[in-house]
PDB file of C-alpha atoms in Angstrom:
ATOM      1  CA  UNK A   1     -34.742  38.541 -37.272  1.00 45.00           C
ATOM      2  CA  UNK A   2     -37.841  38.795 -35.192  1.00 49.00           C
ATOM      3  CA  UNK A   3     -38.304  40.233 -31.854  1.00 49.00           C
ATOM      4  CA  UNK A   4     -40.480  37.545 -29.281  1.00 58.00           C
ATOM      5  CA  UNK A   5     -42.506  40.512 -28.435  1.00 65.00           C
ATOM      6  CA  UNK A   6     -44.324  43.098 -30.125  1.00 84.00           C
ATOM      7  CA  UNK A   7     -42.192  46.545 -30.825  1.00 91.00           C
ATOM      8  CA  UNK A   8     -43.474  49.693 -29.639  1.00 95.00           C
ATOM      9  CA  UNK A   9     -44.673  51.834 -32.650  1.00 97.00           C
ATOM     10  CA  UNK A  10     -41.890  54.258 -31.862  1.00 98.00           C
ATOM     11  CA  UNK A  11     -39.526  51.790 -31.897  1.00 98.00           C
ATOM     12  CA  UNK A  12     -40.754  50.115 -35.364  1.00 97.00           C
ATOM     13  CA  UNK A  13     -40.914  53.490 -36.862  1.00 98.00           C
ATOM     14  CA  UNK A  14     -37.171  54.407 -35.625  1.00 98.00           C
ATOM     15  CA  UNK A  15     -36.142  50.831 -37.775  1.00 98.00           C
ATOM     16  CA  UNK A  16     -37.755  52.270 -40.331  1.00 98.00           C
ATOM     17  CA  UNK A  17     -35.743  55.303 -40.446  1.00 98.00           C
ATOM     18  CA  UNK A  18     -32.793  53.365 -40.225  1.00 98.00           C
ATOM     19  CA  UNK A  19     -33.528  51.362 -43.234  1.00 98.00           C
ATOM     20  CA  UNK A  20     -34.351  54.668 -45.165  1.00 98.00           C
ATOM     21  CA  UNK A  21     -30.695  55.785 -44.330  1.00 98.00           C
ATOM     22  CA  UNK A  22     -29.211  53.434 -45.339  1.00 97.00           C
ATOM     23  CA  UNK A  23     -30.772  53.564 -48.788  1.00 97.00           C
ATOM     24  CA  UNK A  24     -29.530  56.931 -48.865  1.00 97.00           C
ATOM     25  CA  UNK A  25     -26.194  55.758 -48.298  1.00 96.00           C
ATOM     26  CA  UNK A  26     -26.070  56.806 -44.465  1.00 97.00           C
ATOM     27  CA  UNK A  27     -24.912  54.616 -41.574  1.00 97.00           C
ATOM     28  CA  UNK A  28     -28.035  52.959 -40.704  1.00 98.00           C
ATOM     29  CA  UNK A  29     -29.194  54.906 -37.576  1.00 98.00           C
ATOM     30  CA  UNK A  30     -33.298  55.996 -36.776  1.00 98.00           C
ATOM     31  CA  UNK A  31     -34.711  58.164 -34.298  1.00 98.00           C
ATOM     32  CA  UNK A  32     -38.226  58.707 -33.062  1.00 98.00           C
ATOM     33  CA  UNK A  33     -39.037  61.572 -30.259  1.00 98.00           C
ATOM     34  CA  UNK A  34     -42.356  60.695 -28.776  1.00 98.00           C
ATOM     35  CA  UNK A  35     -44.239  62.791 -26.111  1.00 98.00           C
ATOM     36  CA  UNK A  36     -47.243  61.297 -24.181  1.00 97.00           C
ATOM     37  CA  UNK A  37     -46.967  58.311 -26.804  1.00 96.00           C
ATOM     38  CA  UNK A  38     -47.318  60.518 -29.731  1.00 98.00           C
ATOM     39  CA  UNK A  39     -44.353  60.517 -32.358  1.00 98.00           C
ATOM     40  CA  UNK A  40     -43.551  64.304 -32.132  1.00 98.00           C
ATOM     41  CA  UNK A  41     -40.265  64.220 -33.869  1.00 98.00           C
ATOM     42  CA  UNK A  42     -38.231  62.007 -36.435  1.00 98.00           C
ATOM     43  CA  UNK A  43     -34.861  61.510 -37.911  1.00 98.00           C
ATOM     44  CA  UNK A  44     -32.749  59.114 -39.772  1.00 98.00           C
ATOM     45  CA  UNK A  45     -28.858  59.726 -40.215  1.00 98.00           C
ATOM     46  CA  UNK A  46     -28.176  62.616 -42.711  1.00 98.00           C
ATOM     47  CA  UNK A  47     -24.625  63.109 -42.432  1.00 98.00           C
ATOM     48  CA  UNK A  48     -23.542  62.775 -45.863  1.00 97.00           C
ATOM     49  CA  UNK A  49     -26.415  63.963 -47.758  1.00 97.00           C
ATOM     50  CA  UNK A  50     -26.796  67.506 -45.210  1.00 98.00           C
ATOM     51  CA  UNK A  51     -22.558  67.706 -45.064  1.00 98.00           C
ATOM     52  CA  UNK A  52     -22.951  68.155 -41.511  1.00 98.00           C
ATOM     53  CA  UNK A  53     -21.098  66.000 -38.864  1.00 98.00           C
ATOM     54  CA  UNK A  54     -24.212  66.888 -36.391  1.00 98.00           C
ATOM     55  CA  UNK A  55     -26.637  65.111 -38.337  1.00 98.00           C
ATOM     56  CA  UNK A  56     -27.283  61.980 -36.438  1.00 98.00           C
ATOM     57  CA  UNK A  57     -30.624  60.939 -36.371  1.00 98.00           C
ATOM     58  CA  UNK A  58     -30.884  61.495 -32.746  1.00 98.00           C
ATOM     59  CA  UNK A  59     -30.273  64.999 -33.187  1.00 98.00           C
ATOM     60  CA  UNK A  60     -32.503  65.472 -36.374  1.00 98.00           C
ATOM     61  CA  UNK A  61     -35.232  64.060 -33.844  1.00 99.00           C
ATOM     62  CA  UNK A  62     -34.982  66.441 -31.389  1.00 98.00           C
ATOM     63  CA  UNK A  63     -34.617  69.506 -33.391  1.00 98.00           C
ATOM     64  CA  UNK A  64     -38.029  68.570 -35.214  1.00 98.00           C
ATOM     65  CA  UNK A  65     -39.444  67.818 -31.892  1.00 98.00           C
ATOM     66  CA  UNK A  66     -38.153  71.073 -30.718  1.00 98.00           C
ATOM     67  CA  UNK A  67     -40.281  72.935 -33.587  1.00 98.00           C
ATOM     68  CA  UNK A  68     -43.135  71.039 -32.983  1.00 98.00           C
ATOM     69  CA  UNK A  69     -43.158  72.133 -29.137  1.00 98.00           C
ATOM     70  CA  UNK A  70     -42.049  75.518 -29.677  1.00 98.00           C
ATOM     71  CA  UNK A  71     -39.543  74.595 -27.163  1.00 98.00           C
ATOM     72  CA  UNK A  72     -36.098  73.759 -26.863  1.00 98.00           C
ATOM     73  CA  UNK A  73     -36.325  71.852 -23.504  1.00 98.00           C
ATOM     74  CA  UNK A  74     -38.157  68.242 -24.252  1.00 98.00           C
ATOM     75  CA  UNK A  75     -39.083  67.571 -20.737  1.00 98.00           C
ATOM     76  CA  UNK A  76     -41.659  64.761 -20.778  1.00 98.00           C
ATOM     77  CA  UNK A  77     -40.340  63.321 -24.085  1.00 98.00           C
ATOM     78  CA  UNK A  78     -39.095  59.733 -25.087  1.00 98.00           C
ATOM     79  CA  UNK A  79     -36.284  59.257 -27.777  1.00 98.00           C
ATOM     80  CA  UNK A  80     -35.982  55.941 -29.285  1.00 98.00           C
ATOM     81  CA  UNK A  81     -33.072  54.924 -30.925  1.00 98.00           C
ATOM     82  CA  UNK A  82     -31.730  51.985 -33.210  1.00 98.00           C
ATOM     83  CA  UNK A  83     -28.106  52.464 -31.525  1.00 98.00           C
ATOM     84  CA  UNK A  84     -26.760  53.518 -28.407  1.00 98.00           C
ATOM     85  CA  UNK A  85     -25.969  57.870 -28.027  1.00 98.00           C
ATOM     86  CA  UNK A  86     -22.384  58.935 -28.946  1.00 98.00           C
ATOM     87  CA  UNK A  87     -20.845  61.644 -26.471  1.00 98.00           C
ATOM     88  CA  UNK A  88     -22.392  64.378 -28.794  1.00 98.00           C
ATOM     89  CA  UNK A  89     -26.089  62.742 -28.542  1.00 98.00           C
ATOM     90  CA  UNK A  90     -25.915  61.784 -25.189  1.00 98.00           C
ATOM     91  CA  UNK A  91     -24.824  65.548 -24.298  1.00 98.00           C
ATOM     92  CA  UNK A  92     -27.937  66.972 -26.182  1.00 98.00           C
ATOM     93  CA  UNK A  93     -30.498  64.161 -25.033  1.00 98.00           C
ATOM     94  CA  UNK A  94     -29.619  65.671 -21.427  1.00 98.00           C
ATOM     95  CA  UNK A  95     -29.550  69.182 -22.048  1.00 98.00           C
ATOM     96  CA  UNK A  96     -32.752  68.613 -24.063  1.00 98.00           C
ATOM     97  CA  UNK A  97     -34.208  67.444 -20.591  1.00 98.00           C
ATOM     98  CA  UNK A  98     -35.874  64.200 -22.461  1.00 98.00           C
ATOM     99  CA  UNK A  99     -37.272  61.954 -19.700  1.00 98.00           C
ATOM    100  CA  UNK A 100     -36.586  58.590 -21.134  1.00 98.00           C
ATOM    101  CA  UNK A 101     -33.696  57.127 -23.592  1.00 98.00           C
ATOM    102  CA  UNK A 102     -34.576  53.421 -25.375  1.00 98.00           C
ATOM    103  CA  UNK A 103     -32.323  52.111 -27.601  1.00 98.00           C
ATOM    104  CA  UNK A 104     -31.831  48.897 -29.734  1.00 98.00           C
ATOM    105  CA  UNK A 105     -28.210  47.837 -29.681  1.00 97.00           C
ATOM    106  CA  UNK A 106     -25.247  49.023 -27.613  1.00 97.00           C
ATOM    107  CA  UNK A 107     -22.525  50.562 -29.697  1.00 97.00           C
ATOM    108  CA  UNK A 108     -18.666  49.306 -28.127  1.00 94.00           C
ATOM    109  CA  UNK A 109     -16.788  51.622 -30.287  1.00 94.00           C
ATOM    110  CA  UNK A 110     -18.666  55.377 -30.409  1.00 96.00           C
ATOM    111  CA  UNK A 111     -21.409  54.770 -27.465  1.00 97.00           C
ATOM    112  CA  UNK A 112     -21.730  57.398 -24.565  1.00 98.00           C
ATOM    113  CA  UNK A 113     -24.249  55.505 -22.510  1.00 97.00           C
ATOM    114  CA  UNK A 114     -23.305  52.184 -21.135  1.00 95.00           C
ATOM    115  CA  UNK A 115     -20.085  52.075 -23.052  1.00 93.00           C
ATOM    116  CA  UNK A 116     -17.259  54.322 -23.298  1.00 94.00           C
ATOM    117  CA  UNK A 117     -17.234  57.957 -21.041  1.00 96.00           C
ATOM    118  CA  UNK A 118     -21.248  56.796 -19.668  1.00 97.00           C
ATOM    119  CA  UNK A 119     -22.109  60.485 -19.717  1.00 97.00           C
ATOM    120  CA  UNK A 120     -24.851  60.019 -17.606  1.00 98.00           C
ATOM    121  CA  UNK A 121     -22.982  58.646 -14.902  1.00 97.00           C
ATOM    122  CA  UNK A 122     -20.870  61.690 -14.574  1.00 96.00           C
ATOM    123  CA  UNK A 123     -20.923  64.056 -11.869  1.00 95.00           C
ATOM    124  CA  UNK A 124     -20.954  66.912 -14.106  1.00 94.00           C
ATOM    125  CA  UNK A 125     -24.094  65.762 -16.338  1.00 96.00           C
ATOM    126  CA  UNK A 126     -27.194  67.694 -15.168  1.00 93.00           C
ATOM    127  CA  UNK A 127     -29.438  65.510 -16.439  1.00 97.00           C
ATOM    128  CA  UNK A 128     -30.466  61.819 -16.094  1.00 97.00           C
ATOM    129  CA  UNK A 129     -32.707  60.349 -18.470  1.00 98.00           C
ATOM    130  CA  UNK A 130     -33.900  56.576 -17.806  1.00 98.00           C
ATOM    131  CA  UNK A 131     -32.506  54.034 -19.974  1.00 98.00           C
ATOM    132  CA  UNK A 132     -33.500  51.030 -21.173  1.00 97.00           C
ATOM    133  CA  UNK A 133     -31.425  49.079 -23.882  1.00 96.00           C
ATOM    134  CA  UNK A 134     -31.603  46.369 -26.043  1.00 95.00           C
ATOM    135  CA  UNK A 135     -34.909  46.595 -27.711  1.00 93.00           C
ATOM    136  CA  UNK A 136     -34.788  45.547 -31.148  1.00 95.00           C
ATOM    137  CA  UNK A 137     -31.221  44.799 -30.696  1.00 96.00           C
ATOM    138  CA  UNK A 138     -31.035  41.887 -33.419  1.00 96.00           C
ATOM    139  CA  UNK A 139     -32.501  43.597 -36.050  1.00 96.00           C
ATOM    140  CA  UNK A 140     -30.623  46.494 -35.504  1.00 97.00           C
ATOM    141  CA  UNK A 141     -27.664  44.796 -35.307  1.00 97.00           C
ATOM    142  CA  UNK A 142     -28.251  43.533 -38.750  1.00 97.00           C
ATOM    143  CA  UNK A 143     -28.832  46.882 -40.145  1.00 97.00           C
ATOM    144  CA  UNK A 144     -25.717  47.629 -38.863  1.00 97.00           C
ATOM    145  CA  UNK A 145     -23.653  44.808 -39.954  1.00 96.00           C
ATOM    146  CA  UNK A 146     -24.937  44.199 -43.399  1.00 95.00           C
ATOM    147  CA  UNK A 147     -24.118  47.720 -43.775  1.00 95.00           C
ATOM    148  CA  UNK A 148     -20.741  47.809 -43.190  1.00 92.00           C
ATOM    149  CA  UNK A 149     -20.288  44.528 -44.346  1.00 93.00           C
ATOM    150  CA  UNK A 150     -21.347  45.816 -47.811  1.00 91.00           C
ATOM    151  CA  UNK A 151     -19.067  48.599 -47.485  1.00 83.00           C
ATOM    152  CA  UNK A 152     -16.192  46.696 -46.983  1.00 77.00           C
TER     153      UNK A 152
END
């Protein structure tokens, strides 16, 4: 399924990712951290293959992006992701300081953003980044699906 529109790079590159997770057997989910438009920091989901429950790609983004800065605060920094921040994501994206969150395809069951708790609409959350959804959101829907579908 095509998008009408070009897809940012980081974007493309973050379906990518997804796509090589899934080959490894992981829940289709990619991640690109980019910092004045420069990919600074990647990551596809690697809970199974690292045995670590942390592992989502948005995480595995931000610590490489992390390295690369020398810097555990990612102020200035985009993430793109191919589905929407559970609680645990959507706690480090704010610490983490990043300035903007885009994301393919809202998740009803595990998302943090616009579904479920909407961490950044709490009181208590620090930090807001700016959001914008839904890019990509039919091919990473199919990811998604074809995944599961195949699993069941």
């Amino acid at each position: 399924m095509a998008t009408p529109f070009p897809l940012p790079l980081p974007m493309r590159r973050a379906l990518d990712l997804a796509r090589a997770a899934q080959e490894a057997g992981e829940v289709p989910i990619g991640a690109v951290v980019t910092k004045d438009g420069v990919i600074i920091g990647e990551g596809e989901n690697r809970n199974r293959r690292d045995l670590d429950p942390t592992a989502h790609a948005e995480i595995v983004a931000m610590r490489a992006a992390a390295k690369h800065l020398n810097d555990f605060r990612l102020i200035g920094c985009d993430l793109w992701v191919t589905l929407e921040p559970c609680p645990m994501c959507a706690g480090a994206i704010s610490h983490a300081r990043i300035a903007r969150l885009y994301y393919a395809v809202g998740d009803a069951k595990g998302g943090a953003i616009e579904q479920g708790p909407r961490l950044f609409a709490q009181p208590q959350c620090l930090h807001r980044p700016d959001v914008y959804g839904g890019l990509a959101e039919a091919e990473a829907s199919a990811l998604l699906r074809d995944f599961f579908t195949a699993r069941r």
